[in-house]
PDB file of C-alpha atoms in Angstrom:
ATOM      1  CA  MET A   2      20.375 -10.357 -18.746  1.00  0.00           C
ATOM      2  CA  LYS A   3      23.081 -12.411 -20.448  1.00  0.00           C
ATOM      3  CA  LYS A   4      23.004 -15.449 -18.206  1.00  0.00           C
ATOM      4  CA  LYS A   5      20.641 -18.221 -19.288  1.00  0.00           C
ATOM      5  CA  TYR A   6      18.772 -20.579 -16.992  1.00  0.00           C
ATOM      6  CA  LYS A   7      17.219 -23.946 -17.635  1.00  0.00           C
ATOM      7  CA  GLY A   8      13.493 -23.761 -17.061  1.00  0.00           C
ATOM      8  CA  THR A   9      11.849 -26.338 -14.823  1.00  0.00           C
ATOM      9  CA  VAL A  10       8.222 -26.875 -13.917  1.00  0.00           C
ATOM     10  CA  ALA A  11       8.952 -25.740 -10.366  1.00  0.00           C
ATOM     11  CA  LEU A  12      10.772 -22.611 -11.539  1.00  0.00           C
ATOM     12  CA  TRP A  13       7.908 -21.618 -13.821  1.00  0.00           C
ATOM     13  CA  ARG A  14       5.522 -22.265 -10.945  1.00  0.00           C
ATOM     14  CA  LEU A  15       7.506 -19.936  -8.692  1.00  0.00           C
ATOM     15  CA  PHE A  16       7.129 -17.121 -11.202  1.00  0.00           C
ATOM     16  CA  ALA A  17       3.577 -17.763 -12.339  1.00  0.00           C
ATOM     17  CA  HIS A  18       1.672 -18.780  -9.213  1.00  0.00           C
ATOM     18  CA  SER A  19       1.073 -17.079  -5.896  1.00  0.00           C
ATOM     19  CA  ASP A  20       0.338 -20.250  -3.905  1.00  0.00           C
ATOM     20  CA  VAL A  21       3.767 -21.902  -4.045  1.00  0.00           C
ATOM     21  CA  THR A  22       5.032 -21.391  -0.521  1.00  0.00           C
ATOM     22  CA  ARG A  23       5.086 -25.064   0.455  1.00  0.00           C
ATOM     23  CA  PRO A  24       8.575 -26.573   0.039  1.00  0.00           C
ATOM     24  CA  GLU A  25       7.322 -29.603  -1.890  1.00  0.00           C
ATOM     25  CA  TYR A  26       6.535 -27.299  -4.822  1.00  0.00           C
ATOM     26  CA  TYR A  27      10.183 -26.531  -5.556  1.00  0.00           C
ATOM     27  CA  THR A  28      13.748 -27.562  -4.796  1.00  0.00           C
ATOM     28  CA  GLU A  29      16.438 -25.511  -3.126  1.00  0.00           C
ATOM     29  CA  ASP A  30      18.126 -25.055  -6.510  1.00  0.00           C
ATOM     30  CA  ASP A  31      14.858 -23.834  -8.050  1.00  0.00           C
ATOM     31  CA  PHE A  32      14.469 -21.224  -5.333  1.00  0.00           C
ATOM     32  CA  LYS A  33      18.105 -20.157  -5.647  1.00  0.00           C
ATOM     33  CA  ILE A  34      17.644 -19.521  -9.378  1.00  0.00           C
ATOM     34  CA  TYR A  35      14.316 -17.782  -8.738  1.00  0.00           C
ATOM     35  CA  LYS A  36      15.976 -15.443  -6.227  1.00  0.00           C
ATOM     36  CA  GLU A  37      18.884 -14.762  -8.561  1.00  0.00           C
ATOM     37  CA  ILE A  38      16.589 -13.851 -11.460  1.00  0.00           C
ATOM     38  CA  LEU A  39      14.475 -11.547  -9.270  1.00  0.00           C
ATOM     39  CA  ILE A  40      17.604  -9.680  -8.216  1.00  0.00           C
ATOM     40  CA  GLU A  41      19.483  -9.689 -11.530  1.00  0.00           C
ATOM     41  CA  THR A  42      16.500  -8.422 -13.534  1.00  0.00           C
ATOM     42  CA  ASP A  43      15.393  -5.931 -10.829  1.00  0.00           C
ATOM     43  CA  SER A  44      12.013  -7.697 -10.819  1.00  0.00           C
ATOM     44  CA  ILE A  45      11.935  -7.592  -7.028  1.00  0.00           C
ATOM     45  CA  TYR A  46      11.769  -3.789  -7.118  1.00  0.00           C
ATOM     46  CA  GLN A  47       8.678  -1.664  -7.614  1.00  0.00           C
ATOM     47  CA  ASN A  48       8.102  -0.921 -11.302  1.00  0.00           C
ATOM     48  CA  ASN A  49      11.045  -3.272 -11.990  1.00  0.00           C
ATOM     49  CA  GLY A  50      13.312  -0.348 -11.173  1.00  0.00           C
ATOM     50  CA  LYS A  51      16.244  -0.672  -8.793  1.00  0.00           C
ATOM     51  CA  SER A  52      16.340   3.118  -8.493  1.00  0.00           C
ATOM     52  CA  THR A  53      13.074   3.042  -6.521  1.00  0.00           C
ATOM     53  CA  GLY A  54      14.883   1.297  -3.673  1.00  0.00           C
ATOM     54  CA  ARG A  55      11.622  -0.397  -2.716  1.00  0.00           C
ATOM     55  CA  ALA A  56      10.300  -3.916  -3.067  1.00  0.00           C
ATOM     56  CA  LYS A  57       7.092  -4.952  -4.786  1.00  0.00           C
ATOM     57  CA  SER A  58       5.302  -5.530  -1.522  1.00  0.00           C
ATOM     58  CA  SER A  59       1.949  -7.120  -0.810  1.00  0.00           C
ATOM     59  CA  GLY A  60       0.280  -9.019   1.972  1.00  0.00           C
ATOM     60  CA  GLY A  61       0.111 -12.270   0.018  1.00  0.00           C
ATOM     61  CA  ALA A  62       1.590 -15.518   1.309  1.00  0.00           C
ATOM     62  CA  LYS A  63       4.213 -15.603  -1.435  1.00  0.00           C
ATOM     63  CA  TYR A  64       5.549 -12.179  -0.505  1.00  0.00           C
ATOM     64  CA  VAL A  65       5.375 -12.754   3.247  1.00  0.00           C
ATOM     65  CA  SER A  66       7.088 -16.155   3.322  1.00  0.00           C
ATOM     66  CA  MET A  67       9.431 -15.914   0.322  1.00  0.00           C
ATOM     67  CA  ILE A  68      10.040 -12.566  -1.353  1.00  0.00           C
ATOM     68  CA  SER A  69      10.245 -10.552   1.871  1.00  0.00           C
ATOM     69  CA  ASN A  70      13.123 -12.763   3.026  1.00  0.00           C
ATOM     70  CA  ILE A  71      14.993 -12.103  -0.227  1.00  0.00           C
ATOM     71  CA  TRP A  72      14.403  -8.385   0.285  1.00  0.00           C
ATOM     72  CA  LYS A  73      15.790  -8.605   3.823  1.00  0.00           C
ATOM     73  CA  GLU A  74      18.947 -10.248   2.475  1.00  0.00           C
ATOM     74  CA  ILE A  75      19.397  -7.409  -0.022  1.00  0.00           C
ATOM     75  CA  ASN A  76      18.987  -4.789   2.694  1.00  0.00           C
ATOM     76  CA  GLU A  77      21.325  -6.598   5.081  1.00  0.00           C
ATOM     77  CA  LYS A  78      24.089  -6.419   2.474  1.00  0.00           C
ATOM     78  CA  LYS A  79      23.543  -2.679   2.002  1.00  0.00           C
ATOM     79  CA  ARG A  80      23.085  -1.762   5.659  1.00  0.00           C
ATOM     80  CA  PRO A  81      25.989   0.172   7.212  1.00  0.00           C
ATOM     81  CA  ILE A  82      27.236  -0.796  10.648  1.00  0.00           C
ATOM     82  CA  THR A  83      25.889   2.033  12.774  1.00  0.00           C
ATOM     83  CA  LYS A  84      25.098   2.697  16.381  1.00  0.00           C
ATOM     84  CA  PRO A  85      21.839   4.508  17.129  1.00  0.00           C
ATOM     85  CA  THR A  86      22.015   7.479  19.468  1.00  0.00           C
ATOM     86  CA  THR A  87      18.817   6.348  21.162  1.00  0.00           C
ATOM     87  CA  LYS A  88      16.987   3.089  21.357  1.00  0.00           C
ATOM     88  CA  PRO A  89      14.342   3.044  18.608  1.00  0.00           C
ATOM     89  CA  ILE A  90      10.723   2.787  19.636  1.00  0.00           C
ATOM     90  CA  GLY A  91       8.451   1.232  17.063  1.00  0.00           C
ATOM     91  CA  GLU A  92       9.333   1.411  13.402  1.00  0.00           C
ATOM     92  CA  GLY A  93      10.525   4.991  13.265  1.00  0.00           C
ATOM     93  CA  LEU A  94      12.155   6.969  10.502  1.00  0.00           C
ATOM     94  CA  ARG A  95      15.922   7.166  10.310  1.00  0.00           C
ATOM     95  CA  GLN A  96      17.254  10.658   9.996  1.00  0.00           C
ATOM     96  CA  TYR A  97      21.003  10.762   9.405  1.00  0.00           C
ATOM     97  CA  THR A  98      23.278  13.319  10.986  1.00  0.00           C
ATOM     98  CA  ASP A  99      26.135  15.068   9.190  1.00  0.00           C
ATOM     99  CA  ASP A 100      28.697  12.478  10.270  1.00  0.00           C
ATOM    100  CA  ARG A 101      26.605   9.755   8.544  1.00  0.00           C
ATOM    101  CA  ILE A 102      27.265   7.340  11.396  1.00  0.00           C
ATOM    102  CA  GLU A 103      24.801   8.102  14.145  1.00  0.00           C
ATOM    103  CA  TYR A 104      21.127   8.609  13.486  1.00  0.00           C
ATOM    104  CA  ARG A 105      18.058   9.442  15.484  1.00  0.00           C
ATOM    105  CA  TYR A 106      14.504   8.197  15.142  1.00  0.00           C
ATOM    106  CA  ILE A 107      11.257   9.998  14.507  1.00  0.00           C
ATOM    107  CA  ASP A 108       8.731   7.776  16.228  1.00  0.00           C
ATOM    108  CA  ASN A 109       5.523   9.762  16.612  1.00  0.00           C
ATOM    109  CA  MET A 110       3.257  11.863  14.424  1.00  0.00           C
ATOM    110  CA  LYS A 111       4.035  15.190  16.118  1.00  0.00           C
ATOM    111  CA  GLN A 112       7.757  14.776  15.462  1.00  0.00           C
ATOM    112  CA  LEU A 113       6.974  13.822  11.883  1.00  0.00           C
ATOM    113  CA  THR A 114       4.710  16.812  11.197  1.00  0.00           C
ATOM    114  CA  ASP A 115       7.183  19.153  12.908  1.00  0.00           C
ATOM    115  CA  ARG A 116       9.943  17.780  10.708  1.00  0.00           C
ATOM    116  CA  LEU A 117       7.851  18.210   7.556  1.00  0.00           C
ATOM    117  CA  GLN A 118       7.065  21.799   8.492  1.00  0.00           C
ATOM    118  CA  LEU A 119      10.772  22.442   8.978  1.00  0.00           C
ATOM    119  CA  ILE A 120      11.589  20.897   5.589  1.00  0.00           C
ATOM    120  CA  ALA A 121       8.873  23.006   3.944  1.00  0.00           C
ATOM    121  CA  ALA A 122      10.275  26.170   5.528  1.00  0.00           C
ATOM    122  CA  GLU A 123      13.830  25.281   4.466  1.00  0.00           C
ATOM    123  CA  GLU A 124      12.753  24.593   0.900  1.00  0.00           C
ATOM    124  CA  ARG A 125      10.876  27.883   0.701  1.00  0.00           C
ATOM    125  CA  VAL A 126      14.182  29.679   1.258  1.00  0.00           C
ATOM    126  CA  GLY A 127      15.991  27.551  -1.302  1.00  0.00           C
ATOM    127  CA  ASN A 128      17.475  24.667   0.706  1.00  0.00           C
ATOM    128  CA  ASN A 129      16.463  21.808  -1.569  1.00  0.00           C
ATOM    129  CA  ASN A 130      18.548  18.941  -0.214  1.00  0.00           C
ATOM    130  CA  TYR A 131      15.774  16.939   1.445  1.00  0.00           C
ATOM    131  CA  HIS A 132      14.840  14.637  -1.439  1.00  0.00           C
ATOM    132  CA  ASN A 133      15.953  11.371   0.191  1.00  0.00           C
ATOM    133  CA  GLU A 134      14.429  12.267   3.531  1.00  0.00           C
ATOM    134  CA  LYS A 135      11.076  13.026   1.921  1.00  0.00           C
ATOM    135  CA  LEU A 136      11.195   9.693   0.106  1.00  0.00           C
ATOM    136  CA  GLY A 137      11.912   8.049   3.461  1.00  0.00           C
ATOM    137  CA  ILE A 138       8.842   9.694   4.960  1.00  0.00           C
ATOM    138  CA  LEU A 139       6.741   8.506   2.025  1.00  0.00           C
ATOM    139  CA  HIS A 140       8.050   4.977   2.522  1.00  0.00           C
ATOM    140  CA  LEU A 141       7.237   5.109   6.239  1.00  0.00           C
ATOM    141  CA  CYS A 142       3.691   6.280   5.483  1.00  0.00           C
ATOM    142  CA  LYS A 143       3.220   3.555   2.885  1.00  0.00           C
ATOM    143  CA  THR A 144       4.493   0.695   5.046  1.00  0.00           C
ATOM    144  CA  SER A 145       2.395   1.932   7.973  1.00  0.00           C
ATOM    145  CA  MET A 146      -0.694   2.005   5.762  1.00  0.00           C
ATOM    146  CA  GLU A 147       0.016  -1.483   4.428  1.00  0.00           C
ATOM    147  CA  LYS A 148      -0.103  -2.835   7.982  1.00  0.00           C
ATOM    148  CA  ILE A 149      -3.590  -1.466   8.661  1.00  0.00           C
ATOM    149  CA  ILE A 150      -5.053  -1.613   5.154  1.00  0.00           C
ATOM    150  CA  ASP A 151      -7.467  -4.418   6.081  1.00  0.00           C
ATOM    151  CA  THR A 152      -8.697  -2.867   9.328  1.00  0.00           C
ATOM    152  CA  PRO A 153     -11.892  -0.753   9.502  1.00  0.00           C
ATOM    153  CA  LYS A 154      -9.778   2.396   9.864  1.00  0.00           C
ATOM    154  CA  GLY A 155      -7.587   1.377   6.933  1.00  0.00           C
ATOM    155  CA  ILE A 156     -10.253   2.086   4.310  1.00  0.00           C
ATOM    156  CA  GLU A 157     -10.991   5.468   5.936  1.00  0.00           C
ATOM    157  CA  TYR A 158      -7.326   6.460   5.819  1.00  0.00           C
ATOM    158  CA  LEU A 159      -7.077   5.243   2.230  1.00  0.00           C
ATOM    159  CA  LEU A 160      -9.986   7.506   1.306  1.00  0.00           C
ATOM    160  CA  LEU A 161      -8.247  10.438   3.012  1.00  0.00           C
ATOM    161  CA  CYS A 162      -5.055   9.722   1.066  1.00  0.00           C
ATOM    162  CA  VAL A 163      -6.863   9.785  -2.274  1.00  0.00           C
ATOM    163  CA  THR A 164      -9.047  12.779  -1.404  1.00  0.00           C
ATOM    164  CA  ASN A 165      -6.019  14.905  -0.506  1.00  0.00           C
ATOM    165  CA  LEU A 166      -3.897  13.952  -3.505  1.00  0.00           C
ATOM    166  CA  PRO A 167      -3.015  16.837  -5.839  1.00  0.00           C
ATOM    167  CA  LYS A 168      -4.575  16.230  -9.234  1.00  0.00           C
ATOM    168  CA  GLU A 169      -1.105  16.357 -10.799  1.00  0.00           C
ATOM    169  CA  VAL A 170      -0.136  13.162  -8.966  1.00  0.00           C
ATOM    170  CA  VAL A 171      -2.758  10.793 -10.358  1.00  0.00           C
ATOM    171  CA  LYS A 172      -3.144   9.985 -14.033  1.00  0.00           C
ATOM    172  CA  ILE A 173      -6.672   8.659 -13.665  1.00  0.00           C
ATOM    173  CA  SER A 174      -9.788  10.306 -12.274  1.00  0.00           C
ATOM    174  CA  LYS A 175      -9.746  10.771  -8.511  1.00  0.00           C
ATOM    175  CA  ASP A 176     -13.533  10.516  -8.562  1.00  0.00           C
ATOM    176  CA  SER A 177     -13.383   7.021 -10.046  1.00  0.00           C
ATOM    177  CA  ILE A 178     -10.879   5.923  -7.388  1.00  0.00           C
ATOM    178  CA  ILE A 179     -13.039   7.388  -4.613  1.00  0.00           C
ATOM    179  CA  LYS A 180     -16.132   5.628  -5.994  1.00  0.00           C
ATOM    180  CA  ASN A 181     -14.182   2.379  -6.019  1.00  0.00           C
ATOM    181  CA  ILE A 182     -13.142   2.882  -2.386  1.00  0.00           C
ATOM    182  CA  TYR A 183     -16.767   3.471  -1.360  1.00  0.00           C
ATOM    183  CA  PHE A 184     -17.781   0.321  -3.240  1.00  0.00           C
ATOM    184  CA  ILE A 185     -15.065  -1.701  -1.487  1.00  0.00           C
ATOM    185  CA  SER A 186     -16.025  -0.239   1.894  1.00  0.00           C
ATOM    186  CA  ASN A 187     -19.703  -1.116   1.442  1.00  0.00           C
ATOM    187  CA  ASP A 188     -18.907  -4.611   0.217  1.00  0.00           C
ATOM    188  CA  GLU A 189     -16.528  -5.259   3.110  1.00  0.00           C
ATOM    189  CA  ARG A 190     -19.250  -4.270   5.565  1.00  0.00           C
ATOM    190  CA  LYS A 191     -21.230  -7.164   4.090  1.00  0.00           C
ATOM    191  CA  GLY A 192     -18.358  -9.508   4.891  1.00  0.00           C
ATOM    192  CA  ASN A 193     -16.731  -9.680   1.452  1.00  0.00           C
ATOM    193  CA  ASN A 194     -13.099  -9.302   2.472  1.00  0.00           C
ATOM    194  CA  ILE A 195     -11.531  -9.983  -0.914  1.00  0.00           C
ATOM    195  CA  TYR A 196     -10.110  -6.569  -1.740  1.00  0.00           C
ATOM    196  CA  HIS A 197      -6.671  -6.662  -0.101  1.00  0.00           C
ATOM    197  CA  ASP A 198      -4.689  -6.479  -3.359  1.00  0.00           C
ATOM    198  CA  GLU A 199      -7.009  -3.873  -4.856  1.00  0.00           C
ATOM    199  CA  LYS A 200      -6.563  -1.620  -1.818  1.00  0.00           C
ATOM    200  CA  LEU A 201      -2.791  -2.020  -2.071  1.00  0.00           C
ATOM    201  CA  ASN A 202      -2.992  -1.019  -5.736  1.00  0.00           C
ATOM    202  CA  ILE A 203      -4.876   2.140  -4.774  1.00  0.00           C
ATOM    203  CA  LEU A 204      -2.268   2.847  -2.100  1.00  0.00           C
ATOM    204  CA  ASN A 205       0.460   2.442  -4.723  1.00  0.00           C
ATOM    205  CA  ILE A 206      -1.290   5.081  -6.829  1.00  0.00           C
ATOM    206  CA  CYS A 207      -1.148   7.451  -3.849  1.00  0.00           C
ATOM    207  CA  ILE A 208       2.411   6.618  -2.782  1.00  0.00           C
ATOM    208  CA  ARG A 209       4.703   5.125  -5.396  1.00  0.00           C
TER     209      ARG A 209
END
């Protein structure tokens, strides 16, 4: 990045600390520079890579009240003006038609599994043009998991994700991850609910 910025205490605090959401910690100019640096250096993206098309998301206060709003601004600028064919129910998964204007929503698990089976069948006969759609499905699964990660079912689903991962996907031992999940589960039953970020890290191993 060629542009240089003058460092301030507030600006350093924005980058270095997670508990900086109160407005008295920084000025409007500090936040403007902070936002600009996040975008210009691709630091807002997962793995600092714009090509991922995904934000570094977490459930922390800093992400929820600050970074998520920056991410929304980025997406608003990229979003095409489109008219849905049907009213979306829930979060859904956008599936674009050939005209690239209208789109329909997949809003339940049966539709999703049916669609995946269709994609699998198409790819078996050589139609390999579903890359973006599969990434969209992964993103939907990940964001859905993030919303329930701290519920009792969340840890069960996380265990299922890891258990069913192909060994080629993970670079570290699946057994060690599974042991860690069991440890977290047992500790949370005792009331130690301090593992939010660690569970998100495990989820990121499953779905990058």
